[in-house]
Short mmCIF file of C-alpha atoms in Angstrom, two decimals:
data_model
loop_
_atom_site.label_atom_id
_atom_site.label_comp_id
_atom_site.label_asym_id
_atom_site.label_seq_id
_atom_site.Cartn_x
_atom_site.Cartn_y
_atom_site.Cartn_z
CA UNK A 1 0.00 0.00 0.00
CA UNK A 2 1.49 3.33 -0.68
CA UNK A 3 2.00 5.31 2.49
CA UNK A 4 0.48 8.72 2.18
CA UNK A 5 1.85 12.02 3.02
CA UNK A 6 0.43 15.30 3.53
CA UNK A 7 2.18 18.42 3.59
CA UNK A 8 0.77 22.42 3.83
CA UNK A 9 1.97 24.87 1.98
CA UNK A 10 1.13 28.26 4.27
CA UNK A 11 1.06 30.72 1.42
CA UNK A 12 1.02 30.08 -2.60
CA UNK A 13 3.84 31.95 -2.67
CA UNK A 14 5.59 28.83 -1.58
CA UNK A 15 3.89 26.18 -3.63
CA UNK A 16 6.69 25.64 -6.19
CA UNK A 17 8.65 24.23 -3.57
CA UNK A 18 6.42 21.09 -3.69
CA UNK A 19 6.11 17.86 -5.96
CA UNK A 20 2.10 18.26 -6.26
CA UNK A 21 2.28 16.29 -9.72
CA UNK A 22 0.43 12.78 -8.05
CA UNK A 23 -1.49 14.67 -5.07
CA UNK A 24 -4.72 16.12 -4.16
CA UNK A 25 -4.51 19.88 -3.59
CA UNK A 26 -6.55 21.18 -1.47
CA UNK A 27 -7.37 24.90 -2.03
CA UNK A 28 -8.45 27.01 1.62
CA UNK A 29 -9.45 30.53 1.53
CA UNK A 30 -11.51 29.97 4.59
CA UNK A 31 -12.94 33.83 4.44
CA UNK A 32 -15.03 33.79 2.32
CA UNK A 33 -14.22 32.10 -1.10
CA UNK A 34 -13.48 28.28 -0.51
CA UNK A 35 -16.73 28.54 1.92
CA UNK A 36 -18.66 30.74 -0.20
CA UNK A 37 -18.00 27.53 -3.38
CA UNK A 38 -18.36 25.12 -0.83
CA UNK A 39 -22.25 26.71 0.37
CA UNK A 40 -23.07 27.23 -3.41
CA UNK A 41 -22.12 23.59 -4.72
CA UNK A 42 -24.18 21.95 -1.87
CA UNK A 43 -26.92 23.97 -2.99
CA UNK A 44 -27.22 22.94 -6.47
CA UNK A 45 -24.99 25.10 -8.57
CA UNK A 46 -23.74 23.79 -11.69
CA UNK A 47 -20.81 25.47 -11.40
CA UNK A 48 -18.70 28.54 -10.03
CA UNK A 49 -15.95 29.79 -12.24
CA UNK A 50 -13.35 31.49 -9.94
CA UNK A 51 -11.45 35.30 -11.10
CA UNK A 52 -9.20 37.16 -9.88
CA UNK A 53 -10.45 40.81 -10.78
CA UNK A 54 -14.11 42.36 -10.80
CA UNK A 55 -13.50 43.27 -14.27
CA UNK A 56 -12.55 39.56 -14.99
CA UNK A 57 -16.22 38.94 -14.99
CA UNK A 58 -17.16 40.75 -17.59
CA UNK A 59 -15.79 38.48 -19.46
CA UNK A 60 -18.83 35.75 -18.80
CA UNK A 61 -21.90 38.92 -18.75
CA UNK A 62 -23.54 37.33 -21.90
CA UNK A 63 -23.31 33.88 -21.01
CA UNK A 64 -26.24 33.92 -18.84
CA UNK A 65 -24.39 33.59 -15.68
CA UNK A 66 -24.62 35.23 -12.22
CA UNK A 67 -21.72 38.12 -11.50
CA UNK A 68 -20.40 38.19 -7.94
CA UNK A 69 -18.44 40.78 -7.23
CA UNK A 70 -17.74 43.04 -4.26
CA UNK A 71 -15.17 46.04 -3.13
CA UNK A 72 -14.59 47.22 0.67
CA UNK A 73 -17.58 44.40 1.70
CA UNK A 74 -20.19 46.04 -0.84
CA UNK A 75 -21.49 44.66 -3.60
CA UNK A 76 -20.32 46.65 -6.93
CA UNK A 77 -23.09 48.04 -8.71
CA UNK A 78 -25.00 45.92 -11.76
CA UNK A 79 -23.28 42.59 -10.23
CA UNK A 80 -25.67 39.99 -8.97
CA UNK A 81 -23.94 39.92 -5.38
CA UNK A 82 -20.92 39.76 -3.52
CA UNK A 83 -19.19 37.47 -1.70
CA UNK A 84 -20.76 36.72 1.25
CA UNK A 85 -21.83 32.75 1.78
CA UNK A 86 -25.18 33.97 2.51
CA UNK A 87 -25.66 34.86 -1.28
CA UNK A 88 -24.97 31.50 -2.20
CA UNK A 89 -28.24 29.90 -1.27
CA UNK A 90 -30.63 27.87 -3.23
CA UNK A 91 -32.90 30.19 -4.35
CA UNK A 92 -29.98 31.78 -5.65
CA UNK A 93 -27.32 29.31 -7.20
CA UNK A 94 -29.65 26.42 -7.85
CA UNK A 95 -28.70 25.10 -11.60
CA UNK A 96 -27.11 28.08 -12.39
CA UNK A 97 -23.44 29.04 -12.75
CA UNK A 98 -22.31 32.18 -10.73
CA UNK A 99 -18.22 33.67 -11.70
CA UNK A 100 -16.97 34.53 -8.35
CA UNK A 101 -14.52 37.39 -7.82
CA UNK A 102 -11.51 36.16 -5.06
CA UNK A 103 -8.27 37.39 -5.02
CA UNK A 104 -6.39 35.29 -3.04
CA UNK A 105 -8.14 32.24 -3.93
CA UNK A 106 -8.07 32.61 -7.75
CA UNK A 107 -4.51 32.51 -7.63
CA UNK A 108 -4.04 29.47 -5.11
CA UNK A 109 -6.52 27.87 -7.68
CA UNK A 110 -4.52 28.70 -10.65
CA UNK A 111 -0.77 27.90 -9.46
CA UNK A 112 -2.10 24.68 -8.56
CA UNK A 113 -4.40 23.97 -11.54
CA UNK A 114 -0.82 24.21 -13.37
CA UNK A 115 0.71 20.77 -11.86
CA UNK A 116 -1.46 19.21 -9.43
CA UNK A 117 -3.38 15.65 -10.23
CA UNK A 118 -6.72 17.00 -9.05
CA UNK A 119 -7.57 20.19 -7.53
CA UNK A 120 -10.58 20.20 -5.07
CA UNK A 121 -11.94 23.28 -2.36
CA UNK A 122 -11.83 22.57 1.10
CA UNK A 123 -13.55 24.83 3.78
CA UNK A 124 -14.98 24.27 7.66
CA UNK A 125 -18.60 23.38 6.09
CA UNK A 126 -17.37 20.16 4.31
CA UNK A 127 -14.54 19.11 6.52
CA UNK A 128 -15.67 15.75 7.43
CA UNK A 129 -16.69 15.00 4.08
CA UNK A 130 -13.89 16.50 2.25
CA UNK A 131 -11.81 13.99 4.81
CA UNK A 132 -13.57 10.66 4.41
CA UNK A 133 -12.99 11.29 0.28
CA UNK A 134 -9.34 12.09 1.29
CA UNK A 135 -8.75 8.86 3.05
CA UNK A 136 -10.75 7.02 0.58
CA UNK A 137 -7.79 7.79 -2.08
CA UNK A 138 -4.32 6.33 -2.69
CA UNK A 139 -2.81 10.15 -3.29
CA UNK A 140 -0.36 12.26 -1.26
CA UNK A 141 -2.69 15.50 -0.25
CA UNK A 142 -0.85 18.78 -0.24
CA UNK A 143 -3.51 21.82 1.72
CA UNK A 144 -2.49 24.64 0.23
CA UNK A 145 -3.58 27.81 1.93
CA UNK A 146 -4.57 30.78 0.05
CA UNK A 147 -3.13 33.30 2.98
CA UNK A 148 -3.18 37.29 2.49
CA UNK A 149 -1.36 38.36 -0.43
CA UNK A 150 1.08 35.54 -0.27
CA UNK A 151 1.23 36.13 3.37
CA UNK A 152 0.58 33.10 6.15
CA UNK A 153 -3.29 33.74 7.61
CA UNK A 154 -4.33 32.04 10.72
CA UNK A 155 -7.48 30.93 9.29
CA UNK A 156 -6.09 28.68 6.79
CA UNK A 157 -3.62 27.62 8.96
CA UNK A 158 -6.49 26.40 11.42
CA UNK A 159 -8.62 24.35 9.05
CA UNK A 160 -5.17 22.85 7.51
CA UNK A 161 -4.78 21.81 10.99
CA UNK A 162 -8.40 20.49 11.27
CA UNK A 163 -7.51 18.10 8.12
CA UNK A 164 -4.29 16.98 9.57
CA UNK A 165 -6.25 15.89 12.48
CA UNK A 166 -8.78 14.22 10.98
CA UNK A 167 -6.16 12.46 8.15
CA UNK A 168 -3.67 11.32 11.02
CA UNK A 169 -4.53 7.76 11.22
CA UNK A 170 -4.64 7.39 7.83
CA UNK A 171 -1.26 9.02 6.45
CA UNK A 172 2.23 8.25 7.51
CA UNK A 173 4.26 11.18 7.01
CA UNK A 174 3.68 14.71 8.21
CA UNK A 175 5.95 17.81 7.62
CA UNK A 176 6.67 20.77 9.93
CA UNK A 177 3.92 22.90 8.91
CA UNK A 178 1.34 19.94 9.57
CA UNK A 179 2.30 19.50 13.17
CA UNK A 180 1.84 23.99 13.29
CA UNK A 181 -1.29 23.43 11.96
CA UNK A 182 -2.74 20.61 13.82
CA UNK A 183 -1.61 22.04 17.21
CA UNK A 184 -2.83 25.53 16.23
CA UNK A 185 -5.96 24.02 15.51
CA UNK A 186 -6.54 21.98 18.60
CA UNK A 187 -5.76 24.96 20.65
CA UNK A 188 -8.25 26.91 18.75
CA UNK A 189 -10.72 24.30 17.93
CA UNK A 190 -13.12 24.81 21.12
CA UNK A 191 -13.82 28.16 19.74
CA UNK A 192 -12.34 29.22 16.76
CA UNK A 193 -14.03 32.47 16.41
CA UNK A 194 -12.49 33.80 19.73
CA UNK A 195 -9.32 32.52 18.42
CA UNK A 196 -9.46 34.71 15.38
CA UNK A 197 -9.68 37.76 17.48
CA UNK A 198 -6.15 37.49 17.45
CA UNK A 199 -6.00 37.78 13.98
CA UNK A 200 -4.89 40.81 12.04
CA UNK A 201 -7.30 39.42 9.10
CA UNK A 202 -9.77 39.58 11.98
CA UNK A 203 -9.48 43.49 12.66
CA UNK A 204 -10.01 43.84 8.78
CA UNK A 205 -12.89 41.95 8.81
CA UNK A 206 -14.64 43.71 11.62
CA UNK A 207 -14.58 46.96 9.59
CA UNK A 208 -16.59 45.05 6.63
CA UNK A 209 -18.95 44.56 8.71
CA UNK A 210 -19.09 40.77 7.87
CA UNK A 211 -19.35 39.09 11.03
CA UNK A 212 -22.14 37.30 10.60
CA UNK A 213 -20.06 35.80 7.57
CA UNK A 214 -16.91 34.77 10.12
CA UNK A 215 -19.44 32.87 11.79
CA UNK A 216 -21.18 31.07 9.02
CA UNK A 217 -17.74 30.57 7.58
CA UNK A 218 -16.54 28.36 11.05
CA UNK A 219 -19.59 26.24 10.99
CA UNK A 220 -18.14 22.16 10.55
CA UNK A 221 -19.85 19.62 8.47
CA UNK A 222 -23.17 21.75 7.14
CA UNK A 223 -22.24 19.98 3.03
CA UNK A 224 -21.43 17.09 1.95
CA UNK A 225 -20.29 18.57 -1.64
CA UNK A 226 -16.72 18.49 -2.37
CA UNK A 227 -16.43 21.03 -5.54
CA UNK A 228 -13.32 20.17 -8.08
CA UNK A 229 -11.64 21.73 -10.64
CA UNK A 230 -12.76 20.87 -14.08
CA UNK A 231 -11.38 22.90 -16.41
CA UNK A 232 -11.54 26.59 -15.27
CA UNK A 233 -15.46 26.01 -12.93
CA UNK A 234 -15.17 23.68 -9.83
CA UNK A 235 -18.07 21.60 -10.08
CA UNK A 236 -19.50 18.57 -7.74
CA UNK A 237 -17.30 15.60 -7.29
CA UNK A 238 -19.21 12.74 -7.98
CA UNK A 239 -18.26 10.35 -5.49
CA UNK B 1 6.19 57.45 20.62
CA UNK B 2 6.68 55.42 17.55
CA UNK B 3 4.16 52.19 17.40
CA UNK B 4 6.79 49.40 17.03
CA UNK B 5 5.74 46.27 15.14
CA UNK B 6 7.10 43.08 14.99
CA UNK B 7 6.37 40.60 12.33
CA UNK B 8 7.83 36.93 11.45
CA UNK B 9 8.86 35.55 7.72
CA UNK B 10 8.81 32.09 8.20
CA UNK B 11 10.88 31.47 5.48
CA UNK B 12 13.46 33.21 3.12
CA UNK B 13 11.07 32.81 0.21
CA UNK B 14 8.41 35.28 1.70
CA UNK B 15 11.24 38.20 2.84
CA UNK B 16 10.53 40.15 -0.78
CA UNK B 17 6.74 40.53 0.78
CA UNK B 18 8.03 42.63 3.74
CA UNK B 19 9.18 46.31 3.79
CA UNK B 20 12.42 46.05 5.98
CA UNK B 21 13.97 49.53 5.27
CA UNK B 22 13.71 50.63 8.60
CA UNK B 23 13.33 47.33 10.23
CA UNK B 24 15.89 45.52 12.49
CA UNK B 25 16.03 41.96 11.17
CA UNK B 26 16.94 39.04 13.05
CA UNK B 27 18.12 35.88 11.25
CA UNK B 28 17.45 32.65 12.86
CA UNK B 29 18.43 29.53 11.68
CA UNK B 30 18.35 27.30 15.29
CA UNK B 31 19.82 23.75 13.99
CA UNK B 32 22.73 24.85 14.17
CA UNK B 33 24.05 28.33 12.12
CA UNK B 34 22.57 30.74 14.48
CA UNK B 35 23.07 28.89 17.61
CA UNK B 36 26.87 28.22 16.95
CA UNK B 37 27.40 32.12 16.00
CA UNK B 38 25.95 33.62 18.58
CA UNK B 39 28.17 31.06 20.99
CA UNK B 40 31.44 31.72 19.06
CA UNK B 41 30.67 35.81 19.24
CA UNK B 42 30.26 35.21 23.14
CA UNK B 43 32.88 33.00 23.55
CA UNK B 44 35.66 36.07 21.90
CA UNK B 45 35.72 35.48 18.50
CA UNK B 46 36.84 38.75 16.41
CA UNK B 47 34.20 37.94 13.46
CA UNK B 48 31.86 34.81 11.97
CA UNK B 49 31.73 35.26 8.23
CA UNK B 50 29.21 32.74 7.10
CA UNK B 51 29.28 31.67 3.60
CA UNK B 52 26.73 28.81 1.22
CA UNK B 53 28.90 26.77 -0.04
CA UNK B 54 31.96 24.53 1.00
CA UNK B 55 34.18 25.75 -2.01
CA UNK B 56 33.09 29.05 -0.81
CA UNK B 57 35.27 28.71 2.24
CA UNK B 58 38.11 28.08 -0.11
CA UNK B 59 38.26 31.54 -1.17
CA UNK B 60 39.17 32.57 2.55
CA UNK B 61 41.91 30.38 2.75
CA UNK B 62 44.87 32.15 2.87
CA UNK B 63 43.97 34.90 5.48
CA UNK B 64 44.81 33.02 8.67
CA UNK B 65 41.01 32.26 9.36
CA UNK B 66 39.36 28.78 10.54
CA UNK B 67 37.28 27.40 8.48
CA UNK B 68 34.36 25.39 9.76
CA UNK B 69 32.96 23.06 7.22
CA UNK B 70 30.59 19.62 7.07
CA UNK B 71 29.15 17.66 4.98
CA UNK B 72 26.65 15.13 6.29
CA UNK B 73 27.42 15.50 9.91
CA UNK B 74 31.17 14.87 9.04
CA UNK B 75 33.91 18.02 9.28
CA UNK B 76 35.70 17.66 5.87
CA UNK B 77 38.90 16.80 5.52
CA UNK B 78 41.63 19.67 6.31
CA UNK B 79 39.01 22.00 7.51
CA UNK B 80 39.65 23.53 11.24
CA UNK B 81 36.04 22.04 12.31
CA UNK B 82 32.15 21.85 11.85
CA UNK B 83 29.20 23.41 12.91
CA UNK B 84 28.56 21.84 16.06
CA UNK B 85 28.73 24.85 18.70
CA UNK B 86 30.81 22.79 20.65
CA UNK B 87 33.40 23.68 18.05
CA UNK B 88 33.09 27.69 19.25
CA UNK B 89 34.53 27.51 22.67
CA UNK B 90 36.80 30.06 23.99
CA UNK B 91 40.18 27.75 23.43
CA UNK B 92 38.99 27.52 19.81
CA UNK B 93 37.83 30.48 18.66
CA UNK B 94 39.28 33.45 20.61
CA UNK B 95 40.35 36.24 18.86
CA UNK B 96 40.06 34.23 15.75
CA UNK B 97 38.22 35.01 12.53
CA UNK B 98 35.74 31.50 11.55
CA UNK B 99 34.41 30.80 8.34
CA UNK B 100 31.05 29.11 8.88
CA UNK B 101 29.87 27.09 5.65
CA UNK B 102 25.36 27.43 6.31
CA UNK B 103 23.09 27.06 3.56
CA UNK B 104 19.86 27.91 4.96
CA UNK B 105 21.39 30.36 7.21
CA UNK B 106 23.57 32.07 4.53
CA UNK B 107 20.64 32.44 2.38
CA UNK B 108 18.61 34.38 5.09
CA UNK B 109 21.25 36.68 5.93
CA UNK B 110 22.34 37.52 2.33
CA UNK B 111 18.84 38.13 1.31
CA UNK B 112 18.08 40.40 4.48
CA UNK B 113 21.15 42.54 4.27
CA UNK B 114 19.98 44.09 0.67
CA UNK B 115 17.78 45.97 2.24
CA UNK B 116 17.21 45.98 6.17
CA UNK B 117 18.31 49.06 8.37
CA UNK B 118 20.50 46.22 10.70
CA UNK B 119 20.39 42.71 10.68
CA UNK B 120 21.50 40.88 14.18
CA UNK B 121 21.60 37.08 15.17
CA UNK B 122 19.25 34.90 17.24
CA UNK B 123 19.07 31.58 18.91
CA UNK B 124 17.73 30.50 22.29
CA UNK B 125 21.42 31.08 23.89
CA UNK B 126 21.16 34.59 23.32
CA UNK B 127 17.01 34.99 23.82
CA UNK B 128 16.78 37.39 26.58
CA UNK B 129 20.08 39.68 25.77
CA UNK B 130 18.58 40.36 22.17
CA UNK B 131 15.25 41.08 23.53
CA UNK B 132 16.33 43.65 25.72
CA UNK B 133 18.05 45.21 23.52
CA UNK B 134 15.13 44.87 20.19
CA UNK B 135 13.12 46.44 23.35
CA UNK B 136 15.87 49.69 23.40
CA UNK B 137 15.17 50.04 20.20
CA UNK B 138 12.87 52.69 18.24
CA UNK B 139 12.51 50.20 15.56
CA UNK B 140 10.09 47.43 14.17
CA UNK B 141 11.56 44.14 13.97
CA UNK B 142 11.07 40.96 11.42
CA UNK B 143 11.98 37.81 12.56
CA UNK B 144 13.40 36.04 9.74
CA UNK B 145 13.13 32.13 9.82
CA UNK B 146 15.60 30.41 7.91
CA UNK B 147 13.70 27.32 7.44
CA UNK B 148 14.80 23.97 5.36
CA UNK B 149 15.15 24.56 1.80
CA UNK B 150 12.78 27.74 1.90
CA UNK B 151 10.65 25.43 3.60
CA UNK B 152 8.94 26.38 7.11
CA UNK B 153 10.32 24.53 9.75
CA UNK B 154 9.70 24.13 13.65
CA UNK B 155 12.89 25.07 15.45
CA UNK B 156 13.21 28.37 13.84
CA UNK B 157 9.33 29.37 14.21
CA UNK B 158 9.68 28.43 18.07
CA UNK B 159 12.28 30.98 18.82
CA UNK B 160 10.63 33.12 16.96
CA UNK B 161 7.40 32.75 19.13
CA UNK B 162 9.70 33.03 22.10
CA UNK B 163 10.77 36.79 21.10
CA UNK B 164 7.54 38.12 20.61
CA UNK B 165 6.31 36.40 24.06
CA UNK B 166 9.34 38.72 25.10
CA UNK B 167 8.74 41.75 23.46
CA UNK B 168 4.61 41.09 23.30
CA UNK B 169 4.44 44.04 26.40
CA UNK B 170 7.09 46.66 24.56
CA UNK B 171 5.58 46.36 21.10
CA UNK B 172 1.88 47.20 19.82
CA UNK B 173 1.62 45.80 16.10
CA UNK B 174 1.58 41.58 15.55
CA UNK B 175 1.01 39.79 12.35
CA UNK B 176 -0.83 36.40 12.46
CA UNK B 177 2.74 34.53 12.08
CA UNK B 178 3.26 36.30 15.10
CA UNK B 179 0.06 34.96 17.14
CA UNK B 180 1.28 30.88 15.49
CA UNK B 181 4.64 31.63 16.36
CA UNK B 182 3.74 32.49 19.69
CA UNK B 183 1.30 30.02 20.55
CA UNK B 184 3.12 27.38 19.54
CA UNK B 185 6.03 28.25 21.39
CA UNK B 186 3.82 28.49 24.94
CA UNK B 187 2.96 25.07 23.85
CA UNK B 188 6.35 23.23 23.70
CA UNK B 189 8.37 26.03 26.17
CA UNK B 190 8.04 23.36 28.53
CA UNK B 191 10.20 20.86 26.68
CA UNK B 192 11.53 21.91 23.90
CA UNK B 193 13.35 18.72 22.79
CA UNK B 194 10.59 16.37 23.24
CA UNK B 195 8.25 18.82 21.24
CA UNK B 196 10.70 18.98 18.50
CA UNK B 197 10.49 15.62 18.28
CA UNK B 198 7.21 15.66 16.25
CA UNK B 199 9.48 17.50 13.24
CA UNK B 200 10.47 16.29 10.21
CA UNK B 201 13.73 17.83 10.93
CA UNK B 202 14.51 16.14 14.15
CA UNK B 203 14.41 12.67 12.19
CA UNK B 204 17.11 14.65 9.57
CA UNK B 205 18.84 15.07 12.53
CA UNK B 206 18.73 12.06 14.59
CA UNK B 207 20.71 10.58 11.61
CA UNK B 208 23.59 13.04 11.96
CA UNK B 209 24.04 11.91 15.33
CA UNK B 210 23.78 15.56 16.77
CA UNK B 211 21.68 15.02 19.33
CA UNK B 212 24.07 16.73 22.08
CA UNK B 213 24.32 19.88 19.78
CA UNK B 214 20.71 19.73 19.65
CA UNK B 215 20.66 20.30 23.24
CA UNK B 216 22.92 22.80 23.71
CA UNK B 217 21.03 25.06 20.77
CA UNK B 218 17.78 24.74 23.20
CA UNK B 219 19.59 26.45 26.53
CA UNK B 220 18.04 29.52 26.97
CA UNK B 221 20.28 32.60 27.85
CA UNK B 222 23.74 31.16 28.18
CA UNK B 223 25.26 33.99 26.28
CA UNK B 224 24.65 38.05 26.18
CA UNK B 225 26.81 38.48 23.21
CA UNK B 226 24.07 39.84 20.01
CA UNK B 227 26.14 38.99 16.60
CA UNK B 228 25.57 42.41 14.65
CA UNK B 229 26.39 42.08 10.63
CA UNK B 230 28.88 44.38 9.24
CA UNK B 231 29.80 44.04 5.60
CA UNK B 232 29.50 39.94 5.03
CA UNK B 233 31.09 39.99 8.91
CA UNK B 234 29.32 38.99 12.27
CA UNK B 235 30.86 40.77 15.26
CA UNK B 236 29.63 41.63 18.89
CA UNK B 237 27.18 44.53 18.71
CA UNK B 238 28.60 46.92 21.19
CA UNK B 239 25.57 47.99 23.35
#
C-alpha cells in the first residue's frame, strides 16, 4: 500500500517548492471564497468559475451567468452579489453558474491547476466530508492555503490543521507545517471564532462589517459537496 | 512614541513581501548556524563570516582564518572544524576570525542585508540579551526564519514565538505569524526537545548523530553576546 503524506503549503507563494504532480490539492481561503464555493455547490450550482479581478467577470456577462463581485464588503453596482456565503443559497445558485470574484483564492486555484493531479476546495462546512474522500484515495494530499497576499493567515492555517487531524490515522508522514497546523488548531478548535480575534485578518474583517459571515464561515460539516476543478469552474465531485 | 511592530517571515522565500527599510532583522536559523554564532561571538571570537557553499570557504583560505565546514554531519577533511557549537569555545575560537559554511542560514542573511536598516543574530542562547536590547530600540523588527530549503520549519518558528512572548508588552503591532509563532512556542516552552520531536527535521537530525548539539542550541540565555552584521562579517554589537 502506498503510504500517504500530507504536507501544507502556508502561502502560494511557496507552492513551487512542492512535488504536487500525483497529489490532491486542497485549495483554503476559509474567508469567504473556498466557503462561499463550498455553500453554493451543496446547494445545487452547476458550477462557479473562480477570477481574480471584478472586471474579470465581464468576461462571462452574456453567457447567462450570475456576477459576484464586491469592493470594501459592498457589492459593486449591476453585479448579482458579492461574496458573502449567505448569497450563495438555493434560491440563488440552484442550476445556475455564478463567476466569483476572489483574489487570493483565484490565484491558489490557478498555481495549482498548473501541476497538481486534481484540484478540489476545502472549507470548515465540508470538513468531514472533504476527509472521508481524502482517506478514501491512494494520493499524497498537499492543503495549500490561500493566505493574504502571499502572506501566512491564521485561518487557513487552522482548518489545515483540522484536516491533519482528521487524516492522522490514515497518512504516515507529516511535515513541519502539519504539526503547526494541527496544534494551532486543537488549541483553537473549542472556539475558533475567539481565536481569530487574534488575527490581524480579523481586525479587517470587523470593519466590513461581515461578522455574521466569520461565523457562518466556522460552521463544521453543514455539506457534503466536495467542488473540483474541471477545467476553469469547480463543479460537484461525484463520489 | 513610535508604534513598534514586529512581524515573522517564516521562510526566506516570503522576505521580498516585507518592507524592511527601517526594520531591524533578526536571522534565525536554530539547527545549528545561528546557535553556533551567537556562541562563538560570546565565547571572543573577532568575526563569523558565514558563507553557502563549501568551495566558498576556499576563497578565505589564505587569510589566517578557521574554516568550519561539514558535509553530512562529518567536518571535511583539512578544515579547522564543523558546525557543532561545541566547536566555538573560547580555546577555539578566541580572537580568531571563523568561516562558517550554512546554507539555509547564509541564504537568510544575504537576502536580508539588501535591504534591512541592521540585521543581528538569534538563537535560544542569546534569547533574553537580544530582547532587551530589540526592546531599546525605536525600531520594528522581522523575525526572519531560515527554514529547510525555503521550507517552514519548527525550530526556527519556536524561537521566533519566544521573542515576541518577550517583546509582546514593549511592542503594539503583531502579524498572524506572530500569534502561530507564539502560541506554539507556549505550547512546547516546557520541553523543547521532546516537542521537536514531532518535526520532520529532528528525524534529519537524529541521523547526523547531533543530538548533544541539539541540546545545547535549546539552553536559553547562556550567552549576552548579540552577533551584529557588518559588511558579510558577524561581530559583537557593542551595546
Amino acid at each position: 500500500m502506498h503510504k500517504k503524506s500530507i504536507e501544507v503549503c502556508l502561502t502560494p507563494a511557496l507552492l513551487n517548492l512542492y512535488d504536487i504532480k500525483e497529489s490532491v490539492v486542497v485549495v483554503i481561503d476559509i474567508l469567504r471564497a473556498t466557503s462561499s464555493i463550498v455553500y453554493g455547490i451543496d446547494n445545487g450550482a452547476t458550477a462557479i468559475i473562480p477570477v481574480a479581478h471584478v472586471e474579470d467577470c465581464l468576461n462571462y456577462a452574456d453567457k447567462g451567468y450570475l456576477l459576484a463581485a464586491e469592493r470594501n464588503g459592498e457589492v459593486v453596482a449591476g453585479y448579482d452579489f458579492g461574496n458573502s456565503p449567505f448569497s450563495y443559497v438555493s434560491d440563488k445558485v440552484k442550476n445556475k453558474t455564478v463567476v466569483l470574484t476572489t483574489t487570493n483564492g483565484t490565484k491558489a486555484l490557478h498555481l495549482a491547476q498548473v501541476n497538481a493531479h486534481q484540484v478540489v476546495i476545502g472549507a470548515f462546512l465540508n470538513l468531514k466530508a472533504l476527509c472521508s474522500w481524502l482517506k478514501s484515495q491512494e494520493k499524497d494530499v498537499l492543503l495549500l492555503c490561500a493566505g493574504w497576499k502571499d502572506k501566512f493567515n491564521l485561518e487557513d492555517t487552522l482548518f489545515a490543521g483540522a484536516v491533519v487531524n482528521e487524516l492522522r490515522k490514515d497518512f504516515t508522514h507529516f511535515d513541519d507545517s502539519c504539526v503547526a497546523a494541527e496544534d494551532l488548531y486543537l488549541l483553537a478548535k473549542d472556539d475558533l471564532r475567539n481565536y481569530l480575534h487574534k488575527s490581524s485578518h480579523s481586525h479587517r474583517l470587523a470593519e466590513l462589517n461581515i461578522e455574521e459571515d466569520v461565523k457562518f464561515c466556522l460552521q463544521l460539516n453543514i455539506c457534503q459537496a466536495i467542488p473540483v476543478l474541471v477545467g476553469e469552474a469547480l463543479v460537484a465531485l461525484k463520489a
